[in-house]
Amino acid sequence: MSVQERTYIMVKPDGVQRGLVGKIITRFEERGYKLIALKLVQATPEHLEKHYADLSARPFFPGLIKYMASGPVVGMVWQGLDAVKTGRAILGTTNPLQSPIGTIRGDFCLATGRNICHGSDTVENAEKEITLWFPEGVAQWTSALETWVFE
Ligand code: RTP
């Protein structure tokens, strides 16, 4: 478990259109994660097909790509201890109805196909997704408070 662990978190088009970007960012900030990249982007279907390549054989894939291309998304990279697993815990489960209250999905949405946010599921996939969404690289900065958050 590394302090340098990074995860790719994305607010999906419904999250952006419902005005939930700030609330989602706040959950990661308040937990103590460090923001090292952030951008609003209208993704092309081709780009989204790469992001969700693992799901290309699933029946919901065409609808997923349409949904994800329906408006801009906000992509972010958050860094800190156990960022991938804890990031997923902050988001909640894929099906919002099964997601506990207190998680983002458990608090703000209802349907699996409109679950407002994405989080990398493994450290390896996080690194791939960061390269896909931020080919220009991410910021390197040191917070003055870091010592008091990470030890
Ligand atoms: P994500 O990658 O978006 O964070 O979601 P996840 O790991 O929790 O779930 P995954 O199985 O990777 O599915 C990716 C996204 O596809 C949509 N989905 N729709 N209609 C359906 O049965 C269905 N199943 C999945 C969801 O938007 C899910 O987040």
PDB file of C-alpha atoms and ligand atoms in Angstrom:
ATOM      1  CA  MET A   1       0.000   0.000   0.000  1.00  0.00           C
ATOM      2  CA  SER A   2       1.822   3.084  -1.221  1.00  0.00           C
ATOM      3  CA  VAL A   3       1.368   6.766  -0.416  1.00  0.00           C
ATOM      4  CA  GLN A   4       2.075   7.275  -4.114  1.00  0.00           C
ATOM      5  CA  GLU A   5      -0.815   5.022  -5.223  1.00  0.00           C
ATOM      6  CA  ARG A   6      -2.991   6.751  -7.789  1.00  0.00           C
ATOM      7  CA  THR A   7      -6.482   6.158  -9.083  1.00  0.00           C
ATOM      8  CA  TYR A   8      -8.507   7.482 -11.997  1.00  0.00           C
ATOM      9  CA  ILE A   9     -11.893   8.813 -10.905  1.00  0.00           C
ATOM     10  CA  MET A  10     -14.392  10.113 -13.438  1.00  0.00           C
ATOM     11  CA  VAL A  11     -17.671  11.953 -13.027  1.00  0.00           C
ATOM     12  CA  LYS A  12     -19.907  10.535 -15.755  1.00  0.00           C
ATOM     13  CA  PRO A  13     -22.140  12.748 -17.947  1.00  0.00           C
ATOM     14  CA  ASP A  14     -25.162  12.410 -15.631  1.00  0.00           C
ATOM     15  CA  GLY A  15     -23.042  13.434 -12.635  1.00  0.00           C
ATOM     16  CA  VAL A  16     -21.781  16.498 -14.511  1.00  0.00           C
ATOM     17  CA  GLN A  17     -25.261  17.499 -15.738  1.00  0.00           C
ATOM     18  CA  ARG A  18     -26.785  17.034 -12.283  1.00  0.00           C
ATOM     19  CA  GLY A  19     -24.214  19.380 -10.774  1.00  0.00           C
ATOM     20  CA  LEU A  20     -22.529  16.758  -8.599  1.00  0.00           C
ATOM     21  CA  VAL A  21     -18.911  17.416  -9.596  1.00  0.00           C
ATOM     22  CA  GLY A  22     -18.190  19.524  -6.526  1.00  0.00           C
ATOM     23  CA  LYS A  23     -19.736  17.031  -4.098  1.00  0.00           C
ATOM     24  CA  ILE A  24     -17.727  14.158  -5.611  1.00  0.00           C
ATOM     25  CA  ILE A  25     -14.486  16.143  -5.425  1.00  0.00           C
ATOM     26  CA  THR A  26     -15.272  17.059  -1.819  1.00  0.00           C
ATOM     27  CA  ARG A  27     -15.532  13.391  -0.772  1.00  0.00           C
ATOM     28  CA  PHE A  28     -11.992  12.719  -2.019  1.00  0.00           C
ATOM     29  CA  GLU A  29     -10.581  15.954  -0.615  1.00  0.00           C
ATOM     30  CA  GLU A  30     -12.154  15.425   2.775  1.00  0.00           C
ATOM     31  CA  ARG A  31     -10.849  11.862   3.002  1.00  0.00           C
ATOM     32  CA  GLY A  32      -7.320  13.198   2.534  1.00  0.00           C
ATOM     33  CA  TYR A  33      -6.517  12.349  -1.072  1.00  0.00           C
ATOM     34  CA  LYS A  34      -4.398  14.655  -3.171  1.00  0.00           C
ATOM     35  CA  LEU A  35      -5.665  15.930  -6.541  1.00  0.00           C
ATOM     36  CA  ILE A  36      -2.954  15.626  -9.190  1.00  0.00           C
ATOM     37  CA  ALA A  37      -5.006  15.969 -12.408  1.00  0.00           C
ATOM     38  CA  LEU A  38      -8.421  17.276 -13.387  1.00  0.00           C
ATOM     39  CA  LYS A  39     -10.186  18.028 -16.676  1.00  0.00           C
ATOM     40  CA  LEU A  40     -13.590  18.354 -18.316  1.00  0.00           C
ATOM     41  CA  VAL A  41     -13.697  16.521 -21.624  1.00  0.00           C
ATOM     42  CA  GLN A  42     -16.257  15.457 -24.211  1.00  0.00           C
ATOM     43  CA  ALA A  43     -14.988  11.955 -24.924  1.00  0.00           C
ATOM     44  CA  THR A  44     -15.406  10.362 -28.343  1.00  0.00           C
ATOM     45  CA  PRO A  45     -17.014   6.916 -28.669  1.00  0.00           C
ATOM     46  CA  GLU A  46     -13.614   5.588 -29.853  1.00  0.00           C
ATOM     47  CA  HIS A  47     -11.890   6.852 -26.709  1.00  0.00           C
ATOM     48  CA  LEU A  48     -14.620   5.403 -24.479  1.00  0.00           C
ATOM     49  CA  GLU A  49     -14.394   2.064 -26.281  1.00  0.00           C
ATOM     50  CA  LYS A  50     -10.727   1.951 -25.265  1.00  0.00           C
ATOM     51  CA  HIS A  51     -11.555   2.868 -21.670  1.00  0.00           C
ATOM     52  CA  TYR A  52     -14.215   0.144 -21.432  1.00  0.00           C
ATOM     53  CA  ALA A  53     -12.464  -2.386 -23.739  1.00  0.00           C
ATOM     54  CA  ASP A  54     -12.842  -5.160 -21.119  1.00  0.00           C
ATOM     55  CA  LEU A  55     -16.632  -4.860 -21.390  1.00  0.00           C
ATOM     56  CA  SER A  56     -16.878  -4.875 -25.202  1.00  0.00           C
ATOM     57  CA  ALA A  57     -18.614  -8.257 -25.343  1.00  0.00           C
ATOM     58  CA  ARG A  58     -21.285  -7.332 -22.781  1.00  0.00           C
ATOM     59  CA  PRO A  59     -24.856  -6.688 -24.017  1.00  0.00           C
ATOM     60  CA  PHE A  60     -24.982  -3.273 -22.328  1.00  0.00           C
ATOM     61  CA  PHE A  61     -21.764  -2.083 -24.044  1.00  0.00           C
ATOM     62  CA  PRO A  62     -23.352  -0.040 -26.899  1.00  0.00           C
ATOM     63  CA  GLY A  63     -25.697   1.699 -24.433  1.00  0.00           C
ATOM     64  CA  LEU A  64     -22.792   2.349 -22.060  1.00  0.00           C
ATOM     65  CA  ILE A  65     -20.758   4.051 -24.795  1.00  0.00           C
ATOM     66  CA  LYS A  66     -23.779   6.151 -25.852  1.00  0.00           C
ATOM     67  CA  TYR A  67     -24.388   7.211 -22.242  1.00  0.00           C
ATOM     68  CA  MET A  68     -20.742   8.054 -21.643  1.00  0.00           C
ATOM     69  CA  ALA A  69     -20.545  10.078 -24.880  1.00  0.00           C
ATOM     70  CA  SER A  70     -23.811  11.949 -24.158  1.00  0.00           C
ATOM     71  CA  GLY A  71     -22.035  14.922 -22.556  1.00  0.00           C
ATOM     72  CA  PRO A  72     -18.754  15.964 -20.966  1.00  0.00           C
ATOM     73  CA  VAL A  73     -17.141  13.944 -18.215  1.00  0.00           C
ATOM     74  CA  VAL A  74     -14.761  15.163 -15.517  1.00  0.00           C
ATOM     75  CA  GLY A  75     -11.637  13.033 -15.245  1.00  0.00           C
ATOM     76  CA  MET A  76      -9.436  13.239 -12.174  1.00  0.00           C
ATOM     77  CA  VAL A  77      -6.411  11.550 -10.693  1.00  0.00           C
ATOM     78  CA  TRP A  78      -6.284  11.222  -6.911  1.00  0.00           C
ATOM     79  CA  GLN A  79      -3.198  10.083  -5.023  1.00  0.00           C
ATOM     80  CA  GLY A  80      -2.724   8.690  -1.545  1.00  0.00           C
ATOM     81  CA  LEU A  81      -2.740   5.594   0.654  1.00  0.00           C
ATOM     82  CA  ASP A  82      -4.793   2.737  -0.817  1.00  0.00           C
ATOM     83  CA  ALA A  83      -6.268   5.159  -3.390  1.00  0.00           C
ATOM     84  CA  VAL A  84      -7.690   2.450  -5.692  1.00  0.00           C
ATOM     85  CA  LYS A  85      -9.535   0.306  -3.143  1.00  0.00           C
ATOM     86  CA  THR A  86     -10.603   3.154  -0.898  1.00  0.00           C
ATOM     87  CA  GLY A  87     -11.578   5.189  -3.967  1.00  0.00           C
ATOM     88  CA  ARG A  88     -13.966   2.404  -4.997  1.00  0.00           C
ATOM     89  CA  ALA A  89     -15.325   2.274  -1.439  1.00  0.00           C
ATOM     90  CA  ILE A  90     -15.997   6.029  -1.556  1.00  0.00           C
ATOM     91  CA  LEU A  91     -17.921   5.535  -4.844  1.00  0.00           C
ATOM     92  CA  GLY A  92     -19.902   2.508  -3.653  1.00  0.00           C
ATOM     93  CA  THR A  93     -21.106  -0.531  -5.568  1.00  0.00           C
ATOM     94  CA  THR A  94     -21.890  -0.668  -9.302  1.00  0.00           C
ATOM     95  CA  ASN A  95     -25.613  -1.029  -8.608  1.00  0.00           C
ATOM     96  CA  PRO A  96     -26.531   2.087  -6.617  1.00  0.00           C
ATOM     97  CA  LEU A  97     -29.487   0.353  -5.000  1.00  0.00           C
ATOM     98  CA  GLN A  98     -27.042  -1.959  -3.230  1.00  0.00           C
ATOM     99  CA  SER A  99     -24.630   0.820  -2.385  1.00  0.00           C
ATOM    100  CA  PRO A 100     -24.621   1.834   1.286  1.00  0.00           C
ATOM    101  CA  ILE A 101     -25.836   5.279   2.323  1.00  0.00           C
ATOM    102  CA  GLY A 102     -22.741   7.384   2.804  1.00  0.00           C
ATOM    103  CA  THR A 103     -21.189   6.288  -0.486  1.00  0.00           C
ATOM    104  CA  ILE A 104     -21.477   8.568  -3.520  1.00  0.00           C
ATOM    105  CA  ARG A 105     -23.658   6.136  -5.461  1.00  0.00           C
ATOM    106  CA  GLY A 106     -25.660   5.229  -2.344  1.00  0.00           C
ATOM    107  CA  ASP A 107     -26.417   8.900  -1.753  1.00  0.00           C
ATOM    108  CA  PHE A 108     -26.929  10.340  -5.226  1.00  0.00           C
ATOM    109  CA  CYS A 109     -28.256   7.791  -7.745  1.00  0.00           C
ATOM    110  CA  LEU A 110     -30.485   4.792  -8.373  1.00  0.00           C
ATOM    111  CA  ALA A 111     -29.697   2.951 -11.624  1.00  0.00           C
ATOM    112  CA  THR A 112     -26.659   0.845 -12.587  1.00  0.00           C
ATOM    113  CA  GLY A 113     -26.645   2.347 -16.075  1.00  0.00           C
ATOM    114  CA  ARG A 114     -26.700   5.909 -14.646  1.00  0.00           C
ATOM    115  CA  ASN A 115     -24.340   5.556 -11.712  1.00  0.00           C
ATOM    116  CA  ILE A 116     -22.683   8.999 -12.040  1.00  0.00           C
ATOM    117  CA  CYS A 117     -19.050   8.052 -11.399  1.00  0.00           C
ATOM    118  CA  HIS A 118     -16.237   5.675 -12.292  1.00  0.00           C
ATOM    119  CA  GLY A 119     -13.233   4.497 -10.295  1.00  0.00           C
ATOM    120  CA  SER A 120     -10.335   2.254 -11.352  1.00  0.00           C
ATOM    121  CA  ASP A 121     -10.647  -1.297 -10.048  1.00  0.00           C
ATOM    122  CA  THR A 122      -6.959  -2.270  -9.795  1.00  0.00           C
ATOM    123  CA  VAL A 123      -3.654  -0.424  -9.483  1.00  0.00           C
ATOM    124  CA  GLU A 124      -2.657  -1.764 -12.914  1.00  0.00           C
ATOM    125  CA  ASN A 125      -5.870  -0.526 -14.555  1.00  0.00           C
ATOM    126  CA  ALA A 126      -5.532   2.811 -12.765  1.00  0.00           C
ATOM    127  CA  GLU A 127      -2.153   3.387 -14.390  1.00  0.00           C
ATOM    128  CA  LYS A 128      -3.551   2.398 -17.822  1.00  0.00           C
ATOM    129  CA  GLU A 129      -6.544   4.717 -17.400  1.00  0.00           C
ATOM    130  CA  ILE A 130      -4.341   7.615 -16.234  1.00  0.00           C
ATOM    131  CA  THR A 131      -2.237   7.216 -19.394  1.00  0.00           C
ATOM    132  CA  LEU A 132      -5.362   7.018 -21.575  1.00  0.00           C
ATOM    133  CA  TRP A 133      -7.053  10.104 -20.110  1.00  0.00           C
ATOM    134  CA  PHE A 134      -3.966  12.176 -19.261  1.00  0.00           C
ATOM    135  CA  PRO A 135      -1.383  11.388 -21.978  1.00  0.00           C
ATOM    136  CA  GLU A 136       0.123  14.817 -21.222  1.00  0.00           C
ATOM    137  CA  GLY A 137       0.977  13.646 -17.696  1.00  0.00           C
ATOM    138  CA  VAL A 138      -0.195  14.745 -14.255  1.00  0.00           C
ATOM    139  CA  ALA A 139       0.895  17.476 -11.862  1.00  0.00           C
ATOM    140  CA  GLN A 140       3.688  16.983  -9.371  1.00  0.00           C
ATOM    141  CA  TRP A 141       3.251  19.158  -6.321  1.00  0.00           C
ATOM    142  CA  THR A 142       3.911  18.948  -2.641  1.00  0.00           C
ATOM    143  CA  SER A 143       1.274  20.019  -0.188  1.00  0.00           C
ATOM    144  CA  ALA A 144       2.552  21.783   2.899  1.00  0.00           C
ATOM    145  CA  LEU A 145       0.088  19.691   4.915  1.00  0.00           C
ATOM    146  CA  GLU A 146       1.154  16.327   3.494  1.00  0.00           C
ATOM    147  CA  THR A 147       3.196  15.303   6.509  1.00  0.00           C
ATOM    148  CA  TRP A 148       0.129  15.731   8.701  1.00  0.00           C
ATOM    149  CA  VAL A 149      -2.096  13.593   6.493  1.00  0.00           C
ATOM    150  CA  PHE A 150       0.168  10.723   5.439  1.00  0.00           C
ATOM    151  CA  GLU A 151       2.702  10.807   8.367  1.00  0.00           C
TER     152      GLU A 151
HETATM  153  P1  RTP B   1     -17.076   1.715 -13.532  1.00  0.00           P
HETATM  154  O1  RTP B   1     -16.027   0.942 -14.335  1.00  0.00           O
HETATM  155  O2  RTP B   1     -17.879   2.653 -14.372  1.00  0.00           O
HETATM  156  O3  RTP B   1     -16.477   2.342 -12.318  1.00  0.00           O
HETATM  157  O4  RTP B   1     -18.102   0.671 -12.970  1.00  0.00           O
HETATM  158  P2  RTP B   1     -17.852  -0.675 -12.219  1.00  0.00           P
HETATM  159  O5  RTP B   1     -16.408  -1.071 -12.256  1.00  0.00           O
HETATM  160  O6  RTP B   1     -18.479  -0.511 -10.888  1.00  0.00           O
HETATM  161  O7  RTP B   1     -18.708  -1.680 -13.090  1.00  0.00           O
HETATM  162  P3  RTP B   1     -18.361  -2.429 -14.452  1.00  0.00           P
HETATM  163  O8  RTP B   1     -18.876  -3.817 -14.320  1.00  0.00           O
HETATM  164  O9  RTP B   1     -16.944  -2.202 -14.870  1.00  0.00           O
HETATM  165  O10 RTP B   1     -19.333  -1.687 -15.472  1.00  0.00           O
HETATM  166  C1  RTP B   1     -18.979  -0.445 -16.016  1.00  0.00           C
HETATM  167  C2  RTP B   1     -20.202   0.421 -16.104  1.00  0.00           C
HETATM  168  O11 RTP B   1     -21.093  -0.139 -17.048  1.00  0.00           O
HETATM  169  C3  RTP B   1     -22.430   0.164 -16.671  1.00  0.00           C
HETATM  170  N1  RTP B   1     -23.162  -1.084 -16.524  1.00  0.00           N
HETATM  171  N2  RTP B   1     -24.370  -1.221 -16.962  1.00  0.00           N
HETATM  172  N3  RTP B   1     -26.905  -2.253 -17.587  1.00  0.00           N
HETATM  173  C4  RTP B   1     -26.051  -3.024 -16.961  1.00  0.00           C
HETATM  174  O12 RTP B   1     -26.303  -4.173 -16.636  1.00  0.00           O
HETATM  175  C5  RTP B   1     -24.757  -2.461 -16.647  1.00  0.00           C
HETATM  176  N4  RTP B   1     -23.774  -3.090 -16.012  1.00  0.00           N
HETATM  177  C6  RTP B   1     -22.761  -2.205 -15.936  1.00  0.00           C
HETATM  178  C7  RTP B   1     -22.360   0.930 -15.360  1.00  0.00           C
HETATM  179  O13 RTP B   1     -22.388   2.329 -15.649  1.00  0.00           O
HETATM  180  C8  RTP B   1     -21.015   0.525 -14.812  1.00  0.00           C
HETATM  181  O14 RTP B   1     -20.532   1.476 -13.900  1.00  0.00           O
END
